Coordinates of N, CA and C in Angstrom, one line a residue:
L1 N 15.8 -9.8 -11.0 CA 16.3 -10.7 -12.0 C 16.3 -10.0 -13.4
L2 N 17.3 -10.2 -14.2 CA 17.3 -9.8 -15.6 C 16.2 -10.5 -16.3
D3 N 15.8 -10.0 -17.5 CA 14.8 -10.6 -18.3 C 15.2 -12.1 -18.6
E4 N 16.4 -12.3 -19.1 CA 16.8 -13.6 -19.4 C 16.8 -14.6 -18.2
E5 N 17.2 -14.1 -17.1 CA 17.2 -14.9 -15.8 C 15.8 -15.2 -15.4
A6 N 14.9 -14.2 -15.5 CA 13.5 -14.4 -15.1 C 12.8 -15.5 -16.0
E7 N 13.2 -15.5 -17.3 CA 12.6 -16.5 -18.2 C 13.0 -17.9 -17.7
I8 N 14.3 -18.1 -17.4 CA 14.8 -19.4 -16.9 C 14.2 -19.8 -15.6
V9 N 14.3 -18.9 -14.6 CA 13.7 -19.2 -13.3 C 12.2 -19.5 -13.3
G10 N 11.5 -18.6 -14.0 CA 10.1 -18.7 -14.1 C 9.6 -19.9 -14.9
G11 N 10.4 -20.3 -15.9 CA 10.1 -21.4 -16.7 C 10.2 -22.7 -15.9
K12 N 11.2 -22.8 -15.0 CA 11.3 -24.0 -14.2 C 10.3 -24.0 -13.0
D13 N 10.0 -22.9 -12.5 CA 9.1 -22.9 -11.3 C 8.4 -21.5 -11.3
F14 N 7.2 -21.4 -11.7 CA 6.5 -20.1 -11.7 C 6.2 -19.6 -10.3
S15 N 6.2 -20.4 -9.3 CA 6.0 -20.0 -7.9 C 7.3 -20.0 -7.2
H16 N 8.4 -19.6 -7.9 CA 9.8 -19.7 -7.2 C 9.9 -18.8 -6.0
A17 N 9.3 -17.6 -6.1 CA 9.4 -16.7 -5.0 C 8.7 -17.2 -3.7
T18 N 7.5 -17.8 -3.9 CA 6.8 -18.4 -2.8 C 7.6 -19.6 -2.2
H19 N 8.1 -20.5 -3.1 CA 8.8 -21.6 -2.6 C 10.1 -21.2 -1.9
D20 N 10.8 -20.2 -2.4 CA 12.0 -19.7 -1.8 C 11.7 -19.2 -0.4
L21 N 10.6 -18.5 -0.2 CA 10.2 -17.9 1.1 C 10.0 -19.1 2.1
I22 N 9.1 -20.0 1.7 CA 8.8 -21.1 2.6 C 10.0 -22.0 2.9
N23 N 10.8 -22.3 1.9 CA 12.0 -23.2 2.2 C 13.0 -22.4 3.1
S24 N 13.1 -21.1 2.9 CA 14.1 -20.4 3.8 C 13.6 -20.4 5.2
I25 N 12.3 -20.2 5.4 CA 11.8 -20.2 6.8 C 12.0 -21.6 7.4
D26 N 11.7 -22.6 6.7 CA 11.8 -24.0 7.2 C 13.3 -24.3 7.6
A27 N 14.2 -23.7 6.8 CA 15.6 -23.9 7.1 C 16.2 -23.0 8.2
G28 N 15.4 -22.2 8.7 CA 15.8 -21.3 9.8 C 16.5 -20.0 9.3
M29 N 16.5 -19.8 8.0 CA 17.0 -18.5 7.5 C 15.9 -17.5 7.3
F30 N 15.5 -16.9 8.4 CA 14.3 -16.1 8.5 C 14.5 -14.8 7.7
P31 N 13.7 -14.4 6.8 CA 13.8 -13.2 6.1 C 13.4 -12.0 7.0
E32 N 14.0 -10.9 6.9 CA 13.8 -9.8 7.8 C 13.8 -8.5 7.0
W33 N 12.9 -7.6 7.4 CA 12.7 -6.3 6.8 C 12.8 -5.2 7.9
K34 N 13.5 -4.1 7.6 CA 13.5 -3.0 8.5 C 12.4 -2.0 8.2
L35 N 11.7 -1.5 9.2 CA 10.6 -0.6 9.0 C 11.0 0.8 9.3
F36 N 10.7 1.7 8.3 CA 11.0 3.1 8.5 C 9.8 3.9 8.2
I37 N 9.7 5.1 8.8 CA 8.6 6.0 8.5 C 9.2 7.4 8.1
Q38 N 8.4 8.2 7.4 CA 8.8 9.6 7.1 C 7.7 10.5 7.8
V39 N 8.2 11.6 8.3 CA 7.3 12.5 9.1 C 7.3 13.8 8.4
M40 N 6.1 14.4 8.3 CA 5.9 15.7 7.8 C 4.9 16.5 8.7
D41 N 5.2 17.7 9.0 CA 4.3 18.6 9.7 C 3.2 19.0 8.8
P42 N 1.9 18.6 9.1 CA 0.8 19.0 8.2 C 0.7 20.4 7.9
I43 N 1.2 21.3 8.7 CA 1.2 22.7 8.5 C 1.9 23.1 7.2
T44 N 3.0 22.3 6.9 CA 3.8 22.6 5.7 C 3.3 21.9 4.4
Q45 N 2.2 21.2 4.5 CA 1.7 20.4 3.4 C 1.6 21.1 2.1
D46 N 1.3 22.3 2.1 CA 1.2 23.1 0.8 C 2.4 23.8 0.4
D47 N 3.5 23.6 1.1 CA 4.8 24.3 0.8 C 5.7 23.6 -0.3
Y48 N 5.2 22.5 -0.8 CA 6.1 21.8 -1.7 C 5.6 21.8 -3.2
E49 N 6.5 21.5 -4.1 CA 6.1 21.5 -5.5 C 5.2 20.4 -5.9
F50 N 5.0 19.4 -5.0 CA 4.1 18.3 -5.3 C 3.1 18.2 -4.2
D51 N 2.0 17.4 -4.4 CA 1.0 17.2 -3.3 C 1.5 16.0 -2.5
P52 N 1.8 16.2 -1.2 CA 2.3 15.0 -0.4 C 1.3 13.9 -0.3
L53 N 0.0 14.2 -0.5 CA -1.1 13.2 -0.4 C -1.4 12.6 -1.7
D54 N -0.6 12.9 -2.7 CA -0.8 12.3 -4.0 C -0.1 10.9 -4.0
V55 N -0.8 9.8 -4.1 CA -0.2 8.5 -3.9 C 0.8 8.1 -5.0
T56 N 0.8 8.9 -6.1 CA 1.8 8.6 -7.2 C 3.1 9.3 -6.9
K57 N 3.2 10.0 -5.8 CA 4.5 10.7 -5.5 C 5.2 10.0 -4.3
T58 N 6.5 10.2 -4.2 CA 7.2 9.8 -3.0 C 7.7 11.1 -2.3
W59 N 8.0 10.9 -1.0 CA 8.6 12.0 -0.3 C 10.1 12.0 -0.4
P60 N 10.8 13.0 -0.9 CA 12.2 12.9 -1.1 C 12.9 12.7 0.3
E61 N 13.8 11.7 0.3 CA 14.4 11.3 1.6 C 15.4 12.4 2.1
D62 N 15.9 13.2 1.2 CA 16.8 14.3 1.7 C 16.0 15.4 2.5
R63 N 14.7 15.5 2.2 CA 13.9 16.4 3.0 C 13.1 15.8 4.1
F64 N 12.8 14.5 3.9 CA 12.0 13.7 4.9 C 12.8 12.4 5.1
P65 N 13.8 12.5 6.0 CA 14.7 11.3 6.2 C 13.9 10.1 6.8
L66 N 14.4 8.9 6.4 CA 13.8 7.7 6.9 C 14.1 7.6 8.4
L67 N 13.1 7.3 9.2 CA 13.2 7.2 10.7 C 13.0 5.7 11.0
P68 N 13.9 5.0 11.6 CA 13.7 3.6 11.9 C 12.7 3.4 13.1
V69 N 11.8 2.5 13.0 CA 10.8 2.3 14.0 C 10.7 0.8 14.4
G70 N 11.3 -0.1 13.6 CA 11.2 -1.5 14.0 C 11.7 -2.4 12.9
R71 N 11.4 -3.7 13.0 CA 11.7 -4.6 12.0 C 10.7 -5.7 12.0
M72 N 10.5 -6.4 10.9 CA 9.6 -7.5 10.7 C 10.4 -8.7 10.3
V73 N 10.2 -9.8 11.1 CA 10.8 -11.1 10.8 C 9.8 -12.1 10.6
L74 N 9.9 -12.9 9.5 CA 9.0 -14.0 9.3 C 9.7 -15.3 9.8
N75 N 9.3 -15.8 11.0 CA 10.0 -16.9 11.6 C 9.2 -18.2 11.7
R76 N 8.0 -18.2 11.0 CA 7.2 -19.4 11.1 C 6.3 -19.5 9.9
N77 N 6.2 -20.6 9.2 CA 5.3 -20.8 8.2 C 3.9 -21.2 8.8
V78 N 2.9 -20.8 8.0 CA 1.5 -21.1 8.6 C 1.3 -22.7 8.6
D79 N 0.6 -23.1 9.6 CA 0.3 -24.5 9.8 C -1.0 -24.9 9.0
N80 N -1.9 -23.9 8.9 CA -3.1 -24.1 8.2 C -3.3 -23.0 7.2
Q81 N -3.2 -23.2 6.0 CA -3.2 -22.1 5.0 C -4.5 -21.4 5.0
F82 N -5.6 -22.1 5.2 CA -6.9 -21.4 5.2 C -7.1 -20.6 6.4
L83 N -6.9 -21.2 7.6 CA -7.2 -20.5 8.9 C -6.3 -19.3 9.1
E84 N -5.0 -19.5 8.7 CA -4.0 -18.5 9.1 C -3.6 -17.5 7.9
N85 N -4.1 -17.8 6.8 CA -3.7 -17.0 5.6 C -5.0 -16.5 4.9
E86 N -5.8 -17.4 4.4 CA -6.9 -17.0 3.6 C -7.9 -16.1 4.4
Q87 N -8.0 -16.3 5.7 CA -9.0 -15.6 6.5 C -8.4 -14.3 7.1
I88 N -7.2 -14.0 6.8 CA -6.7 -12.7 7.3 C -7.5 -11.6 6.6
A89 N -7.9 -10.6 7.4 CA -8.7 -9.5 7.0 C -8.0 -8.2 7.3
F90 N -7.2 -7.7 6.4 CA -6.5 -6.4 6.6 C -7.4 -5.2 6.3
S91 N -7.2 -4.2 7.1 CA -8.0 -3.0 6.9 C -7.3 -1.8 7.5
P92 N -7.1 -0.7 6.7 CA -6.5 0.5 7.3 C -7.4 1.2 8.3
A93 N -8.7 0.8 8.4 CA -9.6 1.4 9.3 C -9.2 1.0 10.8
L94 N -8.5 -0.1 10.9 CA -8.2 -0.6 12.3 C -6.9 -0.1 12.7
V95 N -6.9 1.0 13.5 CA -5.7 1.6 14.0 C -5.6 1.6 15.5
V96 N -4.4 1.7 16.0 CA -4.2 1.7 17.5 C -4.2 3.2 17.9
P97 N -4.5 3.5 19.2 CA -4.5 4.8 19.7 C -3.2 5.5 19.4
G98 N -3.2 6.7 18.9 CA -2.0 7.5 18.6 C -1.8 7.5 17.1
I99 N -2.5 6.7 16.3 CA -2.4 6.7 14.9 C -3.7 7.1 14.3
Y100 N -3.7 8.0 13.4 CA -4.9 8.5 12.8 C -4.8 8.6 11.3
Y101 N -5.8 9.1 10.6 CA -5.9 9.1 9.2 C -5.6 10.4 8.6
S102 N -4.9 10.4 7.5 CA -4.6 11.7 6.8 C -5.8 12.0 5.8
E103 N -5.7 13.1 5.1 CA -6.7 13.4 4.1 C -6.5 12.8 2.8
D104 N -5.6 11.9 2.7 CA -5.3 11.2 1.4 C -6.6 10.6 0.9
K105 N -7.0 10.9 -0.3 CA -8.3 10.5 -0.9 C -8.3 9.0 -1.0
L106 N -7.2 8.4 -1.4 CA -7.2 6.9 -1.6 C -7.4 6.2 -0.3
L107 N -6.7 6.7 0.7 CA -6.8 6.1 2.1 C -8.2 6.3 2.6
Q108 N -8.8 7.5 2.4 CA -10.2 7.7 2.9 C -11.2 6.7 2.3
T109 N -11.1 6.4 1.1 CA -12.0 5.5 0.5 C -11.7 4.0 1.0
R110 N -10.5 3.7 1.2 CA -10.2 2.4 1.6 C -10.5 2.1 3.1
I111 N -10.6 3.2 3.9 CA -11.1 3.0 5.3 C -12.4 2.4 5.3
F112 N -13.3 2.7 4.3 CA -14.6 2.1 4.2 C -14.6 0.8 3.4
S113 N -13.9 0.8 2.3 CA -14.1 -0.3 1.3 C -13.4 -1.6 1.8
Y114 N -12.3 -1.5 2.5 CA -11.6 -2.7 3.0 C -12.5 -3.4 4.0
T115 N -13.0 -2.7 5.0 CA -13.8 -3.4 6.0 C -15.1 -3.9 5.4
D116 N -15.7 -3.1 4.5 CA -16.9 -3.6 3.8 C -16.6 -4.9 3.0
T117 N -15.5 -4.9 2.4 CA -15.1 -6.1 1.6 C -15.0 -7.3 2.5
Q118 N -14.3 -7.1 3.7 CA -14.1 -8.3 4.6 C -15.4 -8.8 5.2
R119 N -16.4 -7.9 5.4 CA -17.7 -8.3 5.9 C -18.4 -9.2 4.8
Y120 N -18.3 -8.8 3.6 CA -18.9 -9.5 2.5 C -18.2 -10.9 2.3
R121 N -16.8 -10.8 2.5 CA -16.0 -12.1 2.2 C -16.1 -13.1 3.3
L122 N -16.0 -12.6 4.6 CA -15.9 -13.5 5.7 C -17.1 -13.4 6.7
G123 N -18.0 -12.4 6.5 CA -19.1 -12.3 7.4 C -19.0 -11.1 8.4
G124 N -20.1 -10.7 9.0 CA -20.1 -9.5 9.8 C -19.2 -9.6 11.0
N125 N -18.9 -10.9 11.5 CA -18.1 -11.1 12.7 C -16.7 -11.5 12.4
Y126 N -16.2 -11.1 11.3 CA -14.9 -11.5 10.9 C -13.8 -11.2 11.9
L127 N -14.0 -10.1 12.7 CA -13.0 -9.8 13.7 C -12.9 -10.7 14.9
M128 N -13.9 -11.7 14.9 CA -13.8 -12.7 16.0 C -12.9 -13.9 15.6
L129 N -12.6 -14.0 14.4 CA -11.7 -15.1 14.0 C -10.4 -14.9 14.7
P130 N -9.8 -16.0 15.1 CA -8.6 -15.9 15.9 C -7.5 -15.2 15.2
I131 N -7.4 -15.3 13.9 CA -6.3 -14.6 13.1 C -6.5 -13.1 13.1
N132 N -7.7 -12.7 13.3 CA -8.1 -11.2 13.2 C -8.4 -10.6 14.6
A133 N -8.6 -11.4 15.6 CA -9.0 -10.9 16.9 C -7.9 -10.3 17.6
P134 N -8.1 -9.3 18.5 CA -7.0 -8.7 19.3 C -6.4 -9.8 20.2
K135 N -5.1 -9.6 20.5 CA -4.4 -10.6 21.3 C -4.7 -10.3 22.8
N136 N -5.0 -9.0 23.1 CA -5.2 -8.6 24.5 C -6.7 -8.7 24.8
A137 N -7.0 -8.7 26.1 CA -8.4 -8.7 26.5 C -9.2 -7.5 26.0
H138 N -10.4 -7.7 25.5 CA -11.1 -6.6 24.9 C -12.6 -6.8 25.1
H139 N -13.4 -5.8 25.0 CA -14.8 -5.9 25.1 C -15.5 -4.9 24.2
N140 N -16.4 -5.3 23.4 CA -17.2 -4.4 22.6 C -18.6 -4.9 22.6
N141 N -19.5 -4.2 22.0 CA -20.9 -4.6 22.0 C -21.4 -5.3 20.7
H142 N -20.4 -6.0 20.1 CA -20.8 -6.8 19.0 C -21.7 -7.9 19.5
F143 N -22.9 -8.1 18.9 CA -23.8 -9.0 19.5 C -24.6 -9.8 18.4
D144 N -24.5 -11.1 18.6 CA -25.2 -12.0 17.6 C -24.7 -11.8 16.2
G145 N -25.6 -12.0 15.2 CA -25.2 -12.0 13.9 C -24.7 -13.3 13.4
A146 N -24.5 -13.5 12.1 CA -24.1 -14.7 11.5 C -22.7 -15.1 11.9
L147 N -22.4 -16.3 12.3 CA -21.1 -16.9 12.7 C -20.6 -16.2 13.9
N148 N -21.4 -15.7 14.8 CA -21.0 -15.2 16.1 C -20.8 -16.4 17.0
F149 N -19.5 -16.6 17.5 CA -19.2 -17.7 18.3 C -18.7 -17.3 19.7
M150 N -19.0 -16.0 20.1 CA -18.6 -15.5 21.4 C -19.8 -15.7 22.4
H151 N -19.6 -16.5 23.4 CA -20.7 -16.8 24.3 C -20.8 -15.6 25.3
R152 N -22.1 -15.1 25.4 CA -22.3 -14.0 26.3 C -23.6 -14.4 27.1
E153 N -23.5 -14.3 28.4 CA -24.6 -14.6 29.3 C -25.5 -13.5 29.5
E154 N -25.0 -12.2 29.5 CA -25.8 -11.1 29.8 C -26.6 -10.7 28.5
E155 N -27.6 -9.9 28.7 CA -28.5 -9.5 27.6 C -28.3 -8.0 27.3
I156 N -27.3 -7.4 27.9 CA -27.1 -6.0 27.7 C -26.2 -5.8 26.5
N157 N -26.7 -5.2 25.5 CA -25.8 -4.9 24.3 C -25.9 -3.5 23.9
Y158 N -25.9 -2.6 25.0 CA -25.8 -1.2 24.7 C -24.9 -0.5 25.7
F159 N -24.5 0.7 25.4 CA -23.6 1.4 26.3 C -24.0 2.9 26.2
P160 N -24.0 3.6 27.3 CA -23.7 3.2 28.6 C -24.9 2.5 29.3
S161 N -24.6 1.8 30.3 CA -25.7 1.1 31.1 C -25.3 1.0 32.5
R162 N -26.2 1.2 33.5 CA -25.9 1.1 34.9 C -25.8 -0.4 35.3
L163 N -26.3 -1.3 34.4 CA -26.3 -2.7 34.7 C -25.0 -3.4 34.2
N164 N -24.3 -2.7 33.4 CA -23.1 -3.3 32.8 C -21.9 -2.6 33.3
K165 N -20.9 -3.3 33.8 CA -19.7 -2.7 34.5 C -18.6 -2.3 33.5
V166 N -18.9 -2.5 32.2 CA -17.9 -2.1 31.2 C -17.7 -0.6 31.2
V167 N -16.4 -0.2 31.2 CA -16.1 1.3 31.2 C -15.6 1.7 29.9
E168 N -15.8 2.9 29.5 CA -15.3 3.4 28.2 C -13.8 3.5 28.2
A169 N -13.2 3.2 27.1 CA -11.8 3.3 27.0 C -11.3 4.7 27.1
P170 N -10.2 5.0 27.6 CA -9.7 6.4 27.7 C -9.6 7.0 26.4
E171 N -9.9 8.3 26.3 CA -9.8 9.0 25.1 C -8.4 9.4 24.7
Y172 N -8.0 9.4 23.5 CA -6.7 9.8 23.0 C -6.9 11.1 22.1
P173 N -6.1 12.0 22.3 CA -6.2 13.2 21.5 C -6.1 12.9 20.0
L174 N -7.0 13.5 19.2 CA -7.0 13.3 17.8 C -6.5 14.6 17.1
P175 N -5.7 14.4 16.0 CA -5.2 15.6 15.3 C -6.3 16.6 14.8
Q176 N -6.1 17.8 15.0 CA -7.1 18.8 14.6 C -6.6 19.5 13.4
A177 N -7.5 19.9 12.5 CA -7.1 20.6 11.3 C -8.3 21.5 10.8
N178 N -8.0 22.7 10.4 CA -9.0 23.6 9.9 C -9.0 23.5 8.4
I179 N -10.1 23.0 7.8 CA -10.2 22.8 6.4 C -11.3 23.8 5.9
S180 N -10.9 24.5 4.8 CA -11.9 25.4 4.2 C -11.8 25.3 2.7
G181 N -12.9 25.8 2.1 CA -12.9 25.8 0.6 C -14.1 25.0 0.1
P182 N -14.4 25.1 -1.2 CA -15.6 24.4 -1.7 C -15.3 22.9 -1.8
R183 N -16.3 22.1 -1.7 CA -16.2 20.7 -1.9 C -16.5 20.4 -3.4
A184 N -15.6 19.8 -4.0 CA -15.7 19.5 -5.5 C -15.0 18.3 -5.9
K185 N -15.4 17.7 -7.0 CA -14.7 16.6 -7.6 C -13.8 17.1 -8.6
A186 N -12.5 17.0 -8.3 CA -11.5 17.7 -9.2 C -10.2 16.9 -9.2
T187 N -9.4 17.2 -10.2 CA -8.1 16.6 -10.2 C -7.1 17.3 -9.2
I188 N -6.0 16.7 -8.9 CA -5.1 17.3 -7.9 C -4.5 18.5 -8.6
E189 N -4.4 19.6 -7.9 CA -3.9 20.9 -8.4 C -2.5 20.8 -8.9
K190 N -1.6 20.3 -8.0 CA -0.2 20.2 -8.3 C 0.2 18.8 -8.7
E191 N -0.2 18.4 -10.0 CA 0.1 17.1 -10.4 C 1.6 16.8 -10.6
N192 N 2.3 17.7 -11.2 CA 3.8 17.5 -11.3 C 4.1 16.1 -11.7
N193 N 3.6 15.6 -12.8 CA 3.7 14.2 -13.2 C 5.1 13.7 -13.6
F194 N 6.0 14.6 -13.9 CA 7.2 14.1 -14.6 C 8.5 14.3 -13.8
Q195 N 8.5 15.3 -12.8 CA 9.7 15.6 -12.1 C 10.3 14.4 -11.4
Q196 N 9.5 13.8 -10.5 CA 10.1 12.7 -9.7 C 10.5 11.5 -10.6
A197 N 9.7 11.2 -11.7 CA 10.1 10.1 -12.6 C 11.4 10.4 -13.2
G198 N 11.7 11.6 -13.7 CA 13.0 11.9 -14.3 C 14.1 11.8 -13.2
E199 N 13.9 12.3 -12.0 CA 14.9 12.2 -11.0 C 15.2 10.8 -10.7
R200 N 14.2 9.9 -10.7 CA 14.5 8.5 -10.4 C 15.3 7.9 -11.5
F201 N 15.0 8.2 -12.8 CA 15.8 7.6 -13.9 C 17.2 8.1 -13.8
R202 N 17.4 9.4 -13.5 CA 18.8 9.9 -13.5 C 19.6 9.4 -12.3
S203 N 18.9 8.8 -11.3 CA 19.6 8.2 -10.2 C 20.1 6.8 -10.5
F204 N 19.7 6.2 -11.6 CA 20.1 4.9 -12.0 C 21.6 4.9 -12.4
D205 N 22.3 3.8 -12.1 CA 23.6 3.6 -12.7 C 23.5 3.3 -14.2
P206 N 24.6 3.5 -14.9 CA 24.5 3.3 -16.4 C 23.9 1.9 -16.8
E207 N 24.3 0.9 -16.1 CA 23.7 -0.5 -16.5 C 22.2 -0.5 -16.3
R208 N 21.8 0.0 -15.2 CA 20.3 0.0 -14.9 C 19.6 0.9 -15.9
K209 N 20.2 2.0 -16.3 CA 19.5 2.8 -17.3 C 19.4 2.0 -18.6
E210 N 20.4 1.3 -19.0 CA 20.3 0.5 -20.3 C 19.2 -0.6 -20.2
R211 N 19.1 -1.2 -19.0 CA 18.1 -2.3 -18.9 C 16.7 -1.6 -18.9
F212 N 16.6 -0.5 -18.3 CA 15.3 0.2 -18.3 C 14.9 0.6 -19.7
I213 N 15.8 1.2 -20.5 CA 15.5 1.6 -21.9 C 15.2 0.4 -22.7
T214 N 15.9 -0.7 -22.5 CA 15.6 -1.9 -23.3 C 14.2 -2.4 -23.1
R215 N 13.9 -2.5 -21.8 CA 12.6 -3.0 -21.4 C 11.4 -2.1 -21.9
V216 N 11.5 -0.8 -21.8 CA 10.5 0.1 -22.2 C 10.4 0.0 -23.7
S217 N 11.5 0.0 -24.4 CA 11.5 -0.1 -25.9 C 10.8 -1.3 -26.4
G218 N 11.1 -2.4 -25.7 CA 10.5 -3.7 -26.1 C 9.0 -3.6 -25.9
A219 N 8.5 -3.0 -24.8 CA 7.1 -2.9 -24.6 C 6.4 -2.0 -25.7
L220 N 7.1 -0.9 -26.1 CA 6.5 0.0 -27.0 C 6.6 -0.5 -28.4
N221 N 7.5 -1.5 -28.7 CA 7.6 -2.1 -30.0 C 6.7 -3.3 -30.2
A222 N 5.9 -3.6 -29.2 CA 4.9 -4.7 -29.3 C 3.9 -4.4 -30.5
P223 N 3.5 -5.5 -31.2 CA 2.7 -5.3 -32.4 C 1.4 -4.5 -32.1
R224 N 0.8 -4.7 -31.0 CA -0.5 -4.2 -30.7 C -0.4 -2.7 -30.3
V225 N 0.7 -2.1 -30.1 CA 0.9 -0.7 -29.7 C 0.8 0.2 -31.0
T226 N -0.2 1.0 -31.0 CA -0.4 1.8 -32.2 C 0.6 3.0 -32.4
P227 N 0.8 3.5 -33.6 CA 1.8 4.6 -33.7 C 1.4 5.8 -32.8
E228 N 0.1 6.1 -32.7 CA -0.4 7.2 -31.9 C 0.0 6.9 -30.4
A229 N -0.2 5.7 -29.9 CA 0.1 5.4 -28.5 C 1.7 5.5 -28.3
K230 N 2.4 5.1 -29.3 CA 3.9 5.2 -29.2 C 4.3 6.7 -29.1
S231 N 3.7 7.5 -29.9 CA 4.1 8.9 -29.9 C 3.7 9.6 -28.6
I232 N 2.6 9.2 -28.0 CA 2.2 9.8 -26.7 C 3.1 9.4 -25.6
W233 N 3.5 8.1 -25.6 CA 4.4 7.6 -24.6 C 5.8 8.2 -24.7
L234 N 6.3 8.3 -25.9 CA 7.6 8.9 -26.1 C 7.6 10.4 -25.6
G235 N 6.5 11.0 -25.8 CA 6.4 12.4 -25.3 C 6.4 12.5 -23.8
Y236 N 5.7 11.5 -23.2 CA 5.7 11.4 -21.7 C 7.2 11.2 -21.2
W237 N 7.9 10.2 -21.8 CA 9.2 9.9 -21.3 C 10.2 11.1 -21.5
A238 N 10.0 11.8 -22.6 CA 10.8 13.0 -22.9 C 10.6 14.1 -21.9
E239 N 9.3 14.2 -21.4 CA 9.0 15.2 -20.3 C 9.7 14.8 -19.0
C240 N 9.9 13.5 -18.8 CA 10.6 13.0 -17.6 C 12.1 13.3 -17.7
D241 N 12.7 13.0 -18.9 CA 14.1 13.2 -19.1 C 14.4 13.3 -20.6
I242 N 15.1 14.4 -21.0 CA 15.3 14.6 -22.4 C 16.1 13.4 -23.0
E243 N 17.2 13.0 -22.3 CA 18.0 11.9 -22.8 C 17.3 10.6 -22.9
L244 N 16.4 10.4 -21.9 CA 15.6 9.1 -21.9 C 14.7 9.2 -23.1
G245 N 14.0 10.3 -23.4 CA 13.1 10.4 -24.5 C 13.9 10.2 -25.8
R246 N 15.1 10.8 -25.9 CA 15.8 10.6 -27.2 C 16.2 9.2 -27.4
R247 N 16.7 8.5 -26.4 CA 17.1 7.1 -26.5 C 16.0 6.2 -26.9
L248 N 14.8 6.4 -26.3 CA 13.7 5.6 -26.6 C 13.2 5.9 -28.0
A249 N 13.2 7.1 -28.4 CA 12.8 7.5 -29.8 C 13.6 6.8 -30.8
S250 N 14.9 6.6 -30.6 CA 15.8 6.0 -31.5 C 15.6 4.5 -31.6
N251 N 15.0 3.9 -30.5 CA 14.8 2.4 -30.4 C 13.4 2.0 -30.9
V252 N 12.4 2.9 -30.8 CA 11.1 2.5 -31.1 C 10.7 2.8 -32.6
K253 N 10.2 1.8 -33.2 CA 9.8 2.0 -34.6 C 8.3 2.4 -34.7
I254 N 8.2 3.5 -35.5 CA 6.8 4.0 -35.7 C 6.5 4.0 -37.2
N255 N 5.6 3.1 -37.5 CA 5.2 2.9 -38.9 C 3.9 3.6 -39.1
R256 N 3.9 4.7 -39.8 CA 2.7 5.5 -40.1 C 1.8 4.8 -41.1
M257 N 0.5 4.8 -40.8 CA -0.4 4.1 -41.8 C -0.7 5.1 -42.9

């Protein structure tokens, strides 16, 4: 939506996007998204001008084409908002065989923090809730604890055991990587903060460029933005694209104290 359109739509219904989604599904007009992935050989990870594991960067599609893997269709609204929505517990730590984790620092921290958050929010047995439990038959040694509602007659809660017929799931090969070097808390070596931002701006059509410049200029002209902050941001935008920096500089008022 354009700014003027957003003011009208949001002024009439601040939850317009949610209502549009619910009403569309009820009417049988199911929203659909196509799912694509990009693939990179880890051996080539250091061959690029940016860090592929830097979450502020995108992988250029001309070098890493989008590969279709499926689609997602929302074809039913929840019947019980709390049971089917509020209790959903997403976590990147829960992966299926064949999927594993990269060395992305942000992902590595979320592998722990998401599951830890869900245990605090929903309890230690949150994976027993129907919305979170596996759909196929499964067996683990989760035993007792608060809100455990899985009835178990046997008293064996360890593995391996000659008294328990449970067998270990087949092993799947995990990706191997040789990592060397000192362990340190440091910034990303190849930050390259401005190249992709400039390329993205230059890919806009003229009308979109004008909308972008208008919006950024309006934000920088806000009364609470200091002259120093304006100068810093104008410098950043000029690093992204000279023409963008020039246009913004002509639109932004800097009143020196």
